[in-house]
Tab-separated table of C-alpha atoms in Angstrom:
chain	number	residue	atom	x	y	z
Z	1	MET	CA	-19.087	-13.810	10.983
Z	2	ASN	CA	-18.504	-13.534	7.231
Z	3	ILE	CA	-16.377	-10.484	6.481
Z	4	LEU	CA	-15.450	-9.575	2.917
Z	5	VAL	CA	-12.368	-7.366	2.675
Z	6	ILE	CA	-11.865	-5.105	-0.330
Z	7	ASN	CA	-8.421	-3.565	-0.759
Z	8	SER	CA	-8.334	-1.369	-3.834
Z	9	GLY	CA	-5.012	0.103	-4.935
Z	10	SER	CA	-4.389	2.547	-7.753
Z	11	SER	CA	-4.279	-0.209	-10.406
Z	12	SER	CA	-5.246	-3.325	-8.462
Z	13	LEU	CA	-7.984	-4.809	-6.314
Z	14	LYS	CA	-7.263	-7.470	-3.708
Z	15	TYR	CA	-9.989	-9.223	-1.765
Z	16	GLN	CA	-10.442	-11.953	0.827
Z	17	LEU	CA	-13.510	-13.500	2.442
Z	18	PHE	CA	-13.091	-14.542	6.077
Z	19	ASN	CA	-15.333	-16.412	8.487
Z	20	MET	CA	-13.981	-14.515	11.482
Z	21	PRO	CA	-12.367	-15.095	13.868
Z	22	VAL	CA	-10.790	-17.890	11.781
Z	23	PRO	CA	-7.607	-16.329	10.298
Z	24	SER	CA	-7.554	-18.406	7.104
Z	25	PRO	CA	-9.703	-17.030	4.264
Z	26	ILE	CA	-12.513	-18.927	2.581
Z	27	SER	CA	-11.691	-17.246	-0.706
Z	28	SER	CA	-9.218	-14.681	-1.970
Z	29	GLY	CA	-8.133	-13.091	-5.177
Z	30	LEU	CA	-6.479	-10.318	-7.083
Z	31	VAL	CA	-7.424	-8.125	-10.002
Z	32	GLU	CA	-4.275	-6.675	-11.573
Z	33	ARG	CA	-3.461	-4.054	-14.195
Z	34	ILE	CA	-6.803	-2.294	-13.942
Z	35	GLY	CA	-7.033	0.239	-16.744
Z	36	ILE	CA	-3.913	-1.272	-18.375
Z	37	GLU	CA	-3.769	-3.752	-21.243
Z	38	GLY	CA	-3.396	-7.299	-19.947
Z	39	SER	CA	-5.840	-6.975	-17.018
Z	40	TYR	CA	-5.954	-10.202	-15.067
Z	41	ILE	CA	-8.091	-11.866	-12.372
Z	42	LYS	CA	-6.950	-14.678	-10.125
Z	43	HIS	CA	-9.697	-16.075	-7.890
Z	44	ILE	CA	-8.962	-18.739	-5.260
Z	45	VAL	CA	-11.387	-20.868	-3.237
Z	46	PHE	CA	-10.132	-22.852	-0.234
Z	47	LYS	CA	-11.942	-26.081	0.680
Z	48	GLY	CA	-10.241	-27.985	3.459
Z	49	THR	CA	-6.721	-28.762	2.292
Z	50	GLU	CA	-7.631	-28.184	-1.362
Z	51	LYS	CA	-7.257	-24.969	-3.318
Z	52	PHE	CA	-9.206	-24.221	-6.489
Z	53	ILE	CA	-8.060	-21.463	-8.826
Z	54	ILE	CA	-9.924	-19.578	-11.525
Z	55	GLU	CA	-7.880	-17.286	-13.789
Z	56	LYS	CA	-9.259	-14.817	-16.321
Z	57	THR	CA	-7.587	-12.374	-18.697
Z	58	ALA	CA	-9.738	-9.553	-20.041
Z	59	PHE	CA	-9.447	-5.791	-20.168
Z	60	ILE	CA	-10.948	-4.266	-17.013
Z	61	ALA	CA	-11.535	-0.567	-17.482
Z	62	ASP	CA	-12.030	0.494	-13.867
Z	63	HIS	CA	-12.364	-0.722	-10.280
Z	64	GLY	CA	-16.161	-0.800	-10.415
Z	65	GLU	CA	-16.072	-3.281	-13.282
Z	66	GLY	CA	-13.376	-5.324	-11.511
Z	67	LEU	CA	-15.380	-5.571	-8.299
Z	68	LYS	CA	-18.520	-6.640	-10.134
Z	69	GLN	CA	-16.592	-9.523	-11.686
Z	70	VAL	CA	-15.229	-10.511	-8.274
Z	71	LEU	CA	-18.716	-10.559	-6.762
Z	72	ALA	CA	-19.907	-12.843	-9.564
Z	73	LEU	CA	-17.038	-15.258	-8.852
Z	74	LEU	CA	-17.956	-15.359	-5.160
Z	75	SER	CA	-21.637	-16.103	-5.728
Z	76	GLU	CA	-21.969	-18.002	-9.016
Z	77	GLY	CA	-20.940	-21.413	-10.365
Z	78	GLU	CA	-19.707	-24.619	-8.757
Z	79	LEU	CA	-17.103	-22.800	-6.666
Z	80	ALA	CA	-19.513	-20.245	-5.194
Z	81	VAL	CA	-18.762	-19.574	-1.519
Z	82	ILE	CA	-21.919	-17.604	-0.724
Z	83	ALA	CA	-25.497	-18.462	-1.647
Z	84	THR	CA	-26.773	-14.890	-1.621
Z	85	PRO	CA	-25.293	-11.457	-0.878
Z	86	ASP	CA	-27.075	-11.596	2.489
Z	87	ASP	CA	-24.510	-14.184	3.631
Z	88	ILE	CA	-22.004	-11.352	4.056
Z	89	ASN	CA	-22.223	-9.726	7.496
Z	90	ALA	CA	-19.699	-6.936	6.971
Z	91	VAL	CA	-17.564	-5.511	4.182
Z	92	GLY	CA	-14.242	-3.974	5.211
Z	93	HIS	CA	-12.863	-1.341	2.855
Z	94	ARG	CA	-9.337	-0.031	2.769
Z	95	VAL	CA	-9.615	3.740	2.384
Z	96	VAL	CA	-6.397	5.618	1.775
Z	97	HIS	CA	-6.992	9.111	3.179
Z	98	GLY	CA	-8.930	9.862	6.333
Z	99	GLY	CA	-7.355	13.212	7.167
Z	100	GLU	CA	-7.463	13.947	10.896
Z	101	ASN	CA	-11.094	12.847	11.109
Z	102	PHE	CA	-10.567	9.094	11.434
Z	103	SER	CA	-8.089	7.278	13.658
Z	104	GLY	CA	-9.646	3.801	13.711
Z	105	PRO	CA	-12.162	1.476	12.002
Z	106	THR	CA	-15.334	3.400	11.143
Z	107	LEU	CA	-18.867	2.383	10.174
Z	108	ILE	CA	-19.601	3.968	6.807
Z	109	THR	CA	-22.444	6.476	6.713
Z	110	ALA	CA	-23.412	9.176	4.248
Z	111	GLU	CA	-21.348	11.623	6.310
Z	112	VAL	CA	-18.286	9.343	6.179
Z	113	LYS	CA	-18.642	9.047	2.400
Z	114	ASP	CA	-18.808	12.824	2.140
Z	115	GLN	CA	-15.555	13.093	4.112
Z	116	ILE	CA	-13.892	10.521	1.843
Z	117	LYS	CA	-15.077	12.529	-1.179
Z	118	LYS	CA	-13.732	15.793	0.267
Z	119	LEU	CA	-10.284	14.193	0.383
Z	120	PHE	CA	-10.288	13.171	-3.313
Z	121	SER	CA	-7.778	15.892	-4.164
Z	122	LEU	CA	-5.317	14.568	-1.583
Z	123	ALA	CA	-5.485	10.948	-2.770
Z	124	PRO	CA	-6.632	11.225	-6.392
Z	125	LEU	CA	-5.551	7.716	-7.382
Z	126	HIS	CA	-7.171	6.010	-4.390
Z	127	ASN	CA	-10.023	7.758	-2.575
Z	128	PRO	CA	-12.208	7.910	-5.720
Z	129	VAL	CA	-11.806	4.170	-6.384
Z	130	ASN	CA	-12.223	3.408	-2.671
Z	131	LEU	CA	-15.542	5.259	-2.707
Z	132	LYS	CA	-16.600	3.548	-5.943
Z	133	CYS	CA	-16.004	0.117	-4.383
Z	134	ILE	CA	-17.968	1.179	-1.285
Z	135	GLU	CA	-20.916	2.214	-3.459
Z	136	VAL	CA	-20.864	-1.038	-5.472
Z	137	ALA	CA	-20.673	-3.064	-2.237
Z	138	GLU	CA	-23.579	-1.111	-0.706
Z	139	GLU	CA	-25.706	-1.863	-3.766
Z	140	THR	CA	-24.810	-5.572	-3.656
Z	141	PHE	CA	-24.624	-6.385	0.068
Z	142	THR	CA	-27.604	-4.408	1.286
Z	143	LYS	CA	-27.753	-6.067	4.717
Z	144	ALA	CA	-24.017	-5.947	5.477
Z	145	SER	CA	-22.300	-3.330	7.606
Z	146	GLN	CA	-19.814	-1.329	5.545
Z	147	VAL	CA	-16.629	-0.480	7.465
Z	148	ALA	CA	-13.763	1.821	6.472
Z	149	ILE	CA	-10.193	1.143	7.582
Z	150	PHE	CA	-8.045	4.190	6.901
Z	151	ASP	CA	-4.413	4.029	5.780
Z	152	THR	CA	-3.665	7.154	7.766
Z	153	ALA	CA	-4.633	5.701	11.166
Z	154	PHE	CA	-1.328	3.927	11.980
Z	155	HIS	CA	0.609	7.155	11.492
Z	156	GLN	CA	-1.292	9.139	14.127
Z	157	SER	CA	1.638	8.417	16.476
Z	158	ILE	CA	4.104	10.471	14.398
Z	159	PRO	CA	5.459	13.322	16.570
Z	160	GLN	CA	4.844	16.957	15.712
Z	161	GLN	CA	8.409	17.648	14.576
Z	162	ALA	CA	7.926	14.957	11.925
Z	163	PHE	CA	4.355	15.678	10.810
Z	164	ARG	CA	4.506	19.491	10.653
Z	165	TYR	CA	5.699	21.370	7.595
Z	166	ALA	CA	7.862	24.488	7.938
Z	167	ILE	CA	5.073	26.865	6.927
Z	168	PRO	CA	2.988	29.272	9.071
Z	169	GLU	CA	0.950	27.516	11.751
Z	170	GLN	CA	-2.346	28.835	10.414
Z	171	TYR	CA	-2.121	26.429	7.463
Z	172	TYR	CA	-2.014	23.482	9.846
Z	173	LYS	CA	-4.737	24.760	12.152
Z	174	GLU	CA	-7.108	26.046	9.467
Z	175	GLU	CA	-6.372	23.803	6.484
Z	176	GLY	CA	-5.049	20.667	8.190
Z	177	ILE	CA	-1.824	20.742	6.155
Z	178	ARG	CA	0.518	18.209	7.732
Z	179	VAL	CA	2.045	14.776	7.121
Z	180	TYR	CA	-0.624	12.077	7.346
Z	181	GLY	CA	1.216	9.051	5.948
Z	182	PHE	CA	-0.298	6.117	4.091
Z	183	HIS	CA	-0.063	2.327	3.677
Z	184	GLY	CA	-0.587	2.312	7.432
Z	185	THR	CA	-2.459	-1.002	7.474
Z	186	SER	CA	0.417	-2.720	5.657
Z	187	HIS	CA	3.169	-1.118	7.758
Z	188	LYS	CA	1.277	-1.993	10.949
Z	189	TYR	CA	0.805	-5.626	9.935
Z	190	VAL	CA	4.361	-6.360	8.767
Z	191	SER	CA	5.963	-4.524	11.687
Z	192	GLU	CA	3.912	-6.604	14.150
Z	193	GLN	CA	5.000	-9.743	12.307
Z	194	ALA	CA	8.623	-8.587	12.512
Z	195	VAL	CA	8.384	-7.940	16.260
Z	196	GLN	CA	7.069	-11.478	16.768
Z	197	TRP	CA	9.735	-12.961	14.495
Z	198	LEU	CA	12.554	-11.030	16.209
Z	199	ASP	CA	10.996	-11.670	19.649
Z	200	LYS	CA	11.847	-8.077	20.468
Z	201	LYS	CA	9.047	-5.705	21.512
Z	202	GLU	CA	11.421	-2.755	21.907
Z	203	SER	CA	12.614	-2.621	18.332
Z	204	LYS	CA	13.709	-0.201	15.639
Z	205	LEU	CA	12.346	-1.131	12.227
Z	206	ILE	CA	12.229	0.333	8.737
Z	207	SER	CA	9.281	-0.988	6.737
Z	208	ILE	CA	9.544	-0.651	2.939
Z	209	HIS	CA	6.236	-1.084	1.083
Z	210	LEU	CA	6.894	-1.347	-2.652
Z	211	GLY	CA	3.903	-1.789	-4.924
Z	212	ASN	CA	2.330	0.480	-7.524
Z	213	GLY	CA	2.356	2.926	-4.629
Z	214	CYS	CA	5.509	2.984	-2.489
Z	215	SER	CA	6.270	4.217	1.015
Z	216	ILE	CA	8.816	3.691	3.749
Z	217	THR	CA	8.171	4.057	7.475
Z	218	ALA	CA	10.378	4.340	10.558
Z	219	ILE	CA	8.848	2.359	13.441
Z	220	ARG	CA	10.027	2.480	17.050
Z	221	ASN	CA	8.540	0.035	19.562
Z	222	GLY	CA	5.564	-0.673	17.319
Z	223	LYS	CA	4.680	2.958	16.612
Z	224	SER	CA	5.179	4.944	13.427
Z	225	VAL	CA	7.583	7.862	14.025
Z	226	ASP	CA	8.091	9.035	10.437
Z	227	THR	CA	6.974	8.069	6.963
Z	228	SER	CA	7.742	9.080	3.387
Z	229	MET	CA	4.237	9.914	2.155
Z	230	GLY	CA	2.901	13.176	3.480
Z	231	PHE	CA	-0.181	15.395	3.050
Z	232	GLY	CA	-1.219	13.123	0.184
Z	233	PRO	CA	0.278	9.878	-1.164
Z	234	LEU	CA	2.373	11.660	-3.810
Z	235	SER	CA	5.552	12.407	-1.877
Z	236	GLY	CA	8.538	10.268	-0.973
Z	237	LEU	CA	9.622	7.297	-3.056
Z	238	MET	CA	9.327	6.915	-6.833
Z	239	MET	CA	6.200	4.897	-7.653
Z	240	GLY	CA	4.320	3.321	-10.554
Z	241	THR	CA	2.858	6.550	-11.909
Z	242	ARG	CA	3.668	9.048	-9.130
Z	243	SER	CA	6.817	11.157	-9.093
Z	244	GLY	CA	7.555	11.015	-5.374
Z	245	ASP	CA	9.522	13.944	-3.947
Z	246	ILE	CA	10.035	16.853	-6.331
Z	247	ASP	CA	11.217	20.437	-5.840
Z	248	PRO	CA	8.116	22.690	-5.617
Z	249	SER	CA	9.988	25.132	-7.862
Z	250	VAL	CA	9.288	22.725	-10.731
Z	251	ILE	CA	5.569	23.313	-10.222
Z	252	PHE	CA	6.001	27.106	-10.194
Z	253	HIS	CA	8.109	26.886	-13.350
Z	254	LEU	CA	5.541	24.812	-15.247
Z	255	ILE	CA	2.753	27.211	-14.273
Z	256	GLU	CA	4.663	30.393	-15.078
Z	257	HIS	CA	6.646	29.343	-18.136
Z	258	ALA	CA	4.721	26.432	-19.702
Z	259	GLY	CA	1.156	27.521	-18.890
Z	260	TYR	CA	0.183	24.347	-17.010
Z	261	SER	CA	-3.159	24.287	-15.201
Z	262	LEU	CA	-3.590	22.690	-11.780
Z	263	ASN	CA	-5.415	19.741	-13.356
Z	264	GLN	CA	-2.566	19.201	-15.812
Z	265	LEU	CA	-0.028	19.269	-12.995
Z	266	SER	CA	-2.058	16.811	-10.919
Z	267	THR	CA	-2.276	14.444	-13.870
Z	268	LEU	CA	1.430	14.817	-14.636
Z	269	PHE	CA	2.722	14.082	-11.143
Z	270	ASN	CA	0.084	11.517	-10.103
Z	271	LYS	CA	-0.625	9.592	-13.305
Z	272	GLU	CA	2.165	10.197	-15.823
Z	273	SER	CA	5.357	10.126	-13.763
Z	274	GLY	CA	7.289	7.520	-11.765
Z	275	LEU	CA	8.157	4.287	-13.549
Z	276	LEU	CA	5.693	5.135	-16.311
Z	277	GLY	CA	7.131	8.562	-16.983
Z	278	VAL	CA	10.773	7.540	-16.897
Z	279	GLY	CA	10.707	3.921	-18.076
Z	280	GLY	CA	7.564	3.621	-20.187
Z	281	SER	CA	5.354	1.425	-17.968
Z	282	SER	CA	3.859	1.624	-14.481
Z	283	ASP	CA	4.429	-2.127	-13.974
Z	284	MET	CA	7.841	-3.132	-12.634
Z	285	ARG	CA	7.701	-6.423	-14.562
Z	286	ASP	CA	7.426	-4.492	-17.826
Z	287	ILE	CA	10.329	-2.257	-16.805
Z	288	ARG	CA	12.456	-5.335	-16.082
Z	289	LYS	CA	11.762	-6.733	-19.554
Z	290	LEU	CA	12.594	-3.424	-21.206
Z	291	ALA	CA	15.791	-3.073	-19.168
Z	292	ALA	CA	16.850	-6.617	-20.073
Z	293	SER	CA	16.523	-5.670	-23.764
Z	294	GLY	CA	18.888	-2.733	-23.220
Z	295	ASP	CA	16.336	0.078	-23.011
Z	296	GLU	CA	18.274	2.949	-21.417
Z	297	GLN	CA	15.223	4.720	-19.979
Z	298	ALA	CA	14.050	1.528	-18.275
Z	299	ILE	CA	17.524	1.020	-16.801
Z	300	LEU	CA	17.484	4.603	-15.532
Z	301	ALA	CA	14.035	4.046	-14.010
Z	302	LEU	CA	15.372	1.098	-11.993
Z	303	GLU	CA	18.349	3.149	-10.817
Z	304	LEU	CA	16.177	6.073	-9.730
Z	305	TYR	CA	13.759	3.749	-7.943
Z	306	ALA	CA	16.472	2.050	-5.864
Z	307	TYR	CA	18.350	5.301	-5.191
Z	308	ARG	CA	15.327	6.927	-3.547
Z	309	ILE	CA	14.831	3.942	-1.243
Z	310	LYS	CA	18.495	4.031	-0.178
Z	311	LYS	CA	18.223	7.731	0.698
Z	312	PHE	CA	15.272	7.128	2.995
Z	313	ILE	CA	16.914	4.143	4.685
Z	314	GLY	CA	19.858	6.372	5.574
Z	315	ALA	CA	17.593	9.144	6.848
Z	316	TYR	CA	15.474	6.830	8.970
Z	317	ALA	CA	18.516	5.050	10.369
Z	318	ALA	CA	19.563	8.475	11.684
Z	319	ILE	CA	16.102	9.225	13.108
Z	320	LEU	CA	15.908	5.843	14.857
Z	321	ASN	CA	19.566	5.977	15.965
Z	322	GLY	CA	20.136	2.534	14.468
Z	323	MET	CA	17.827	-0.294	13.478
Z	324	ASP	CA	17.162	-3.935	14.196
Z	325	ALA	CA	15.679	-4.845	10.810
Z	326	ILE	CA	14.491	-3.547	7.487
Z	327	ILE	CA	11.376	-5.107	5.986
Z	328	PHE	CA	10.555	-5.558	2.309
Z	329	THR	CA	6.886	-6.051	1.546
Z	330	ALA	CA	4.115	-5.665	-1.089
Z	331	GLY	CA	4.214	-6.623	-4.776
Z	332	VAL	CA	7.673	-5.381	-5.736
Z	333	GLY	CA	9.162	-5.776	-2.260
Z	334	GLU	CA	8.161	-9.431	-2.053
Z	335	ASN	CA	8.714	-10.483	-5.659
Z	336	ASP	CA	11.548	-8.455	-7.182
Z	337	ARG	CA	14.707	-10.155	-5.937
Z	338	ASP	CA	17.016	-7.925	-7.956
Z	339	MET	CA	15.491	-4.718	-6.571
Z	340	ARG	CA	15.980	-5.926	-2.993
Z	341	GLU	CA	19.611	-6.681	-3.805
Z	342	THR	CA	20.188	-3.304	-5.466
Z	343	VAL	CA	18.667	-1.456	-2.515
Z	344	CYS	CA	20.807	-3.312	0.030
Z	345	ASP	CA	24.029	-3.085	-1.962
Z	346	GLU	CA	26.719	-0.887	-0.355
Z	347	LEU	CA	24.835	-0.396	2.902
Z	348	ALA	CA	27.269	-2.405	5.021
Z	349	TYR	CA	28.260	0.783	6.873
Z	350	LEU	CA	24.737	0.767	8.310
Z	351	GLY	CA	25.038	-2.894	9.297
Z	352	ILE	CA	22.939	-4.104	6.349
Z	353	GLU	CA	24.545	-7.079	4.609
Z	354	MET	CA	22.513	-9.330	2.318
Z	355	ASP	CA	22.932	-13.030	1.664
Z	356	LYS	CA	22.427	-12.741	-2.087
Z	357	GLU	CA	21.974	-16.469	-2.602
Z	358	ALA	CA	19.254	-16.650	0.053
Z	359	ASN	CA	17.596	-13.583	-1.450
Z	360	GLN	CA	17.444	-15.199	-4.895
Z	361	LYS	CA	15.931	-18.362	-3.434
Z	362	TYR	CA	13.111	-16.603	-1.562
Z	363	ASN	CA	9.787	-18.255	-2.340
Z	364	GLY	CA	7.274	-16.952	0.180
Z	365	GLY	CA	6.655	-16.599	3.897
Z	366	ILE	CA	8.734	-14.636	6.387
Z	367	MET	CA	12.435	-14.964	5.638
Z	368	ASP	CA	15.666	-13.347	6.807
Z	369	VAL	CA	17.953	-12.835	3.800
Z	370	SER	CA	20.827	-11.169	5.649
Z	371	VAL	CA	24.190	-12.827	6.234
Z	372	SER	CA	24.566	-14.550	9.585
Z	373	ASN	CA	26.665	-11.767	11.131
Z	374	SER	CA	24.680	-8.838	9.726
Z	375	LYS	CA	23.916	-6.325	12.472
Z	376	VAL	CA	20.614	-5.526	10.792
Z	377	LYS	CA	18.213	-8.249	9.714
Z	378	ILE	CA	16.813	-8.040	6.183
Z	379	LEU	CA	13.306	-9.465	6.393
Z	380	ILE	CA	10.901	-10.257	3.586
Z	381	ILE	CA	7.404	-10.312	5.061
Z	382	PRO	CA	4.348	-10.767	2.842
Z	383	THR	CA	1.863	-8.096	3.760
Z	384	ASN	CA	-1.653	-9.193	4.651
Z	385	GLU	CA	-3.622	-5.991	4.773
Z	386	GLU	CA	-6.805	-7.962	4.177
Z	387	TYR	CA	-6.512	-9.999	7.387
Z	388	GLU	CA	-5.565	-6.873	9.336
Z	389	ILE	CA	-8.657	-5.119	7.949
Z	390	ALA	CA	-10.863	-8.140	8.763
Z	391	SER	CA	-9.516	-8.216	12.332
Z	392	GLN	CA	-10.255	-4.536	12.868
Z	393	CYS	CA	-13.756	-4.956	11.399
Z	394	TYR	CA	-14.437	-7.956	13.613
Z	395	ARG	CA	-13.370	-6.101	16.748
Z	396	LEU	CA	-15.569	-3.159	15.790
Z	397	MET	CA	-18.579	-5.400	15.173
Z	398	GLN	CA	-18.111	-7.011	18.616
Z	399	MET	CA	-18.380	-3.666	20.409
């Protein structure tokens, strides 16, 4: 069964084509820096033991344009892996916000699309581009089943004392205002990998997903018990363009004293803050270059970014009453050696002690970069949301 997985982030689009149940993809790729100068496509085709790579640099204005280019790479030229769009049996879409309506893989219908659209305001950087990719895929793969995998599903196990806000109950019952959590597909995948690696089903883990969007999750015995993102994916850690946690009084102040509209506030906190707002770019690699040149705002951005992660590690260590491992994953978590080191520095009191030499040498795969006697393992685990999405789609299609 050919399953194409589309994983669209706020400024990126990852994809993989699987012939399920075979776990290795036929093709995969990444579109980076969507809507940012220096947009880039890397397309990979796997044939036996050989790997063929196509790389393109061109400005890509939005996710719809990026996906159209991906579909052309899959179906055209000498490295085409499908003859026609009808070769695709199902398309699995990562959708960020499902509210309380969806707790598992879901066949996409007009009603499901309406629900995704109703949640635009809660995930303004993601749900609109998720829906756009669904619509482009429906137009292209007319015979394929379209399946939504919701980021919120993994966090349905969070207990009430963690998902409720301290506001009158009517706002939860009538408006659904609660913690939903996000990046669930990634946290689920890497935590399962960690359990296998540790050979310890009853485990206490802290999963740290650091990409353009960032979240951290406390996981006990394979189930999410708390997570940093809440009602929408704006809260918690500092991110590429999102502020993370901020005192609500700031919002009141900007409305009352600076005349900000709700749209202006949404744009400010979702699209103009985080690394971009403090350091001048939403891309960590750009921030690193600026910091290396002595740019004080970029240096501050790095300090703020690491500080927030440390705070949540301490909080979740308390909630879990200890931990067996922390996990770094996603673009920054897997590739920024210096950020991992900064986060883990001075956490020995929690049993977290990094082997800095091993950390600097990391070059892929699952790796423990803690010292041999560290009470807590420091694991780097590449996330594979695409395979997790394909697996859930495949199971759904078998029912």
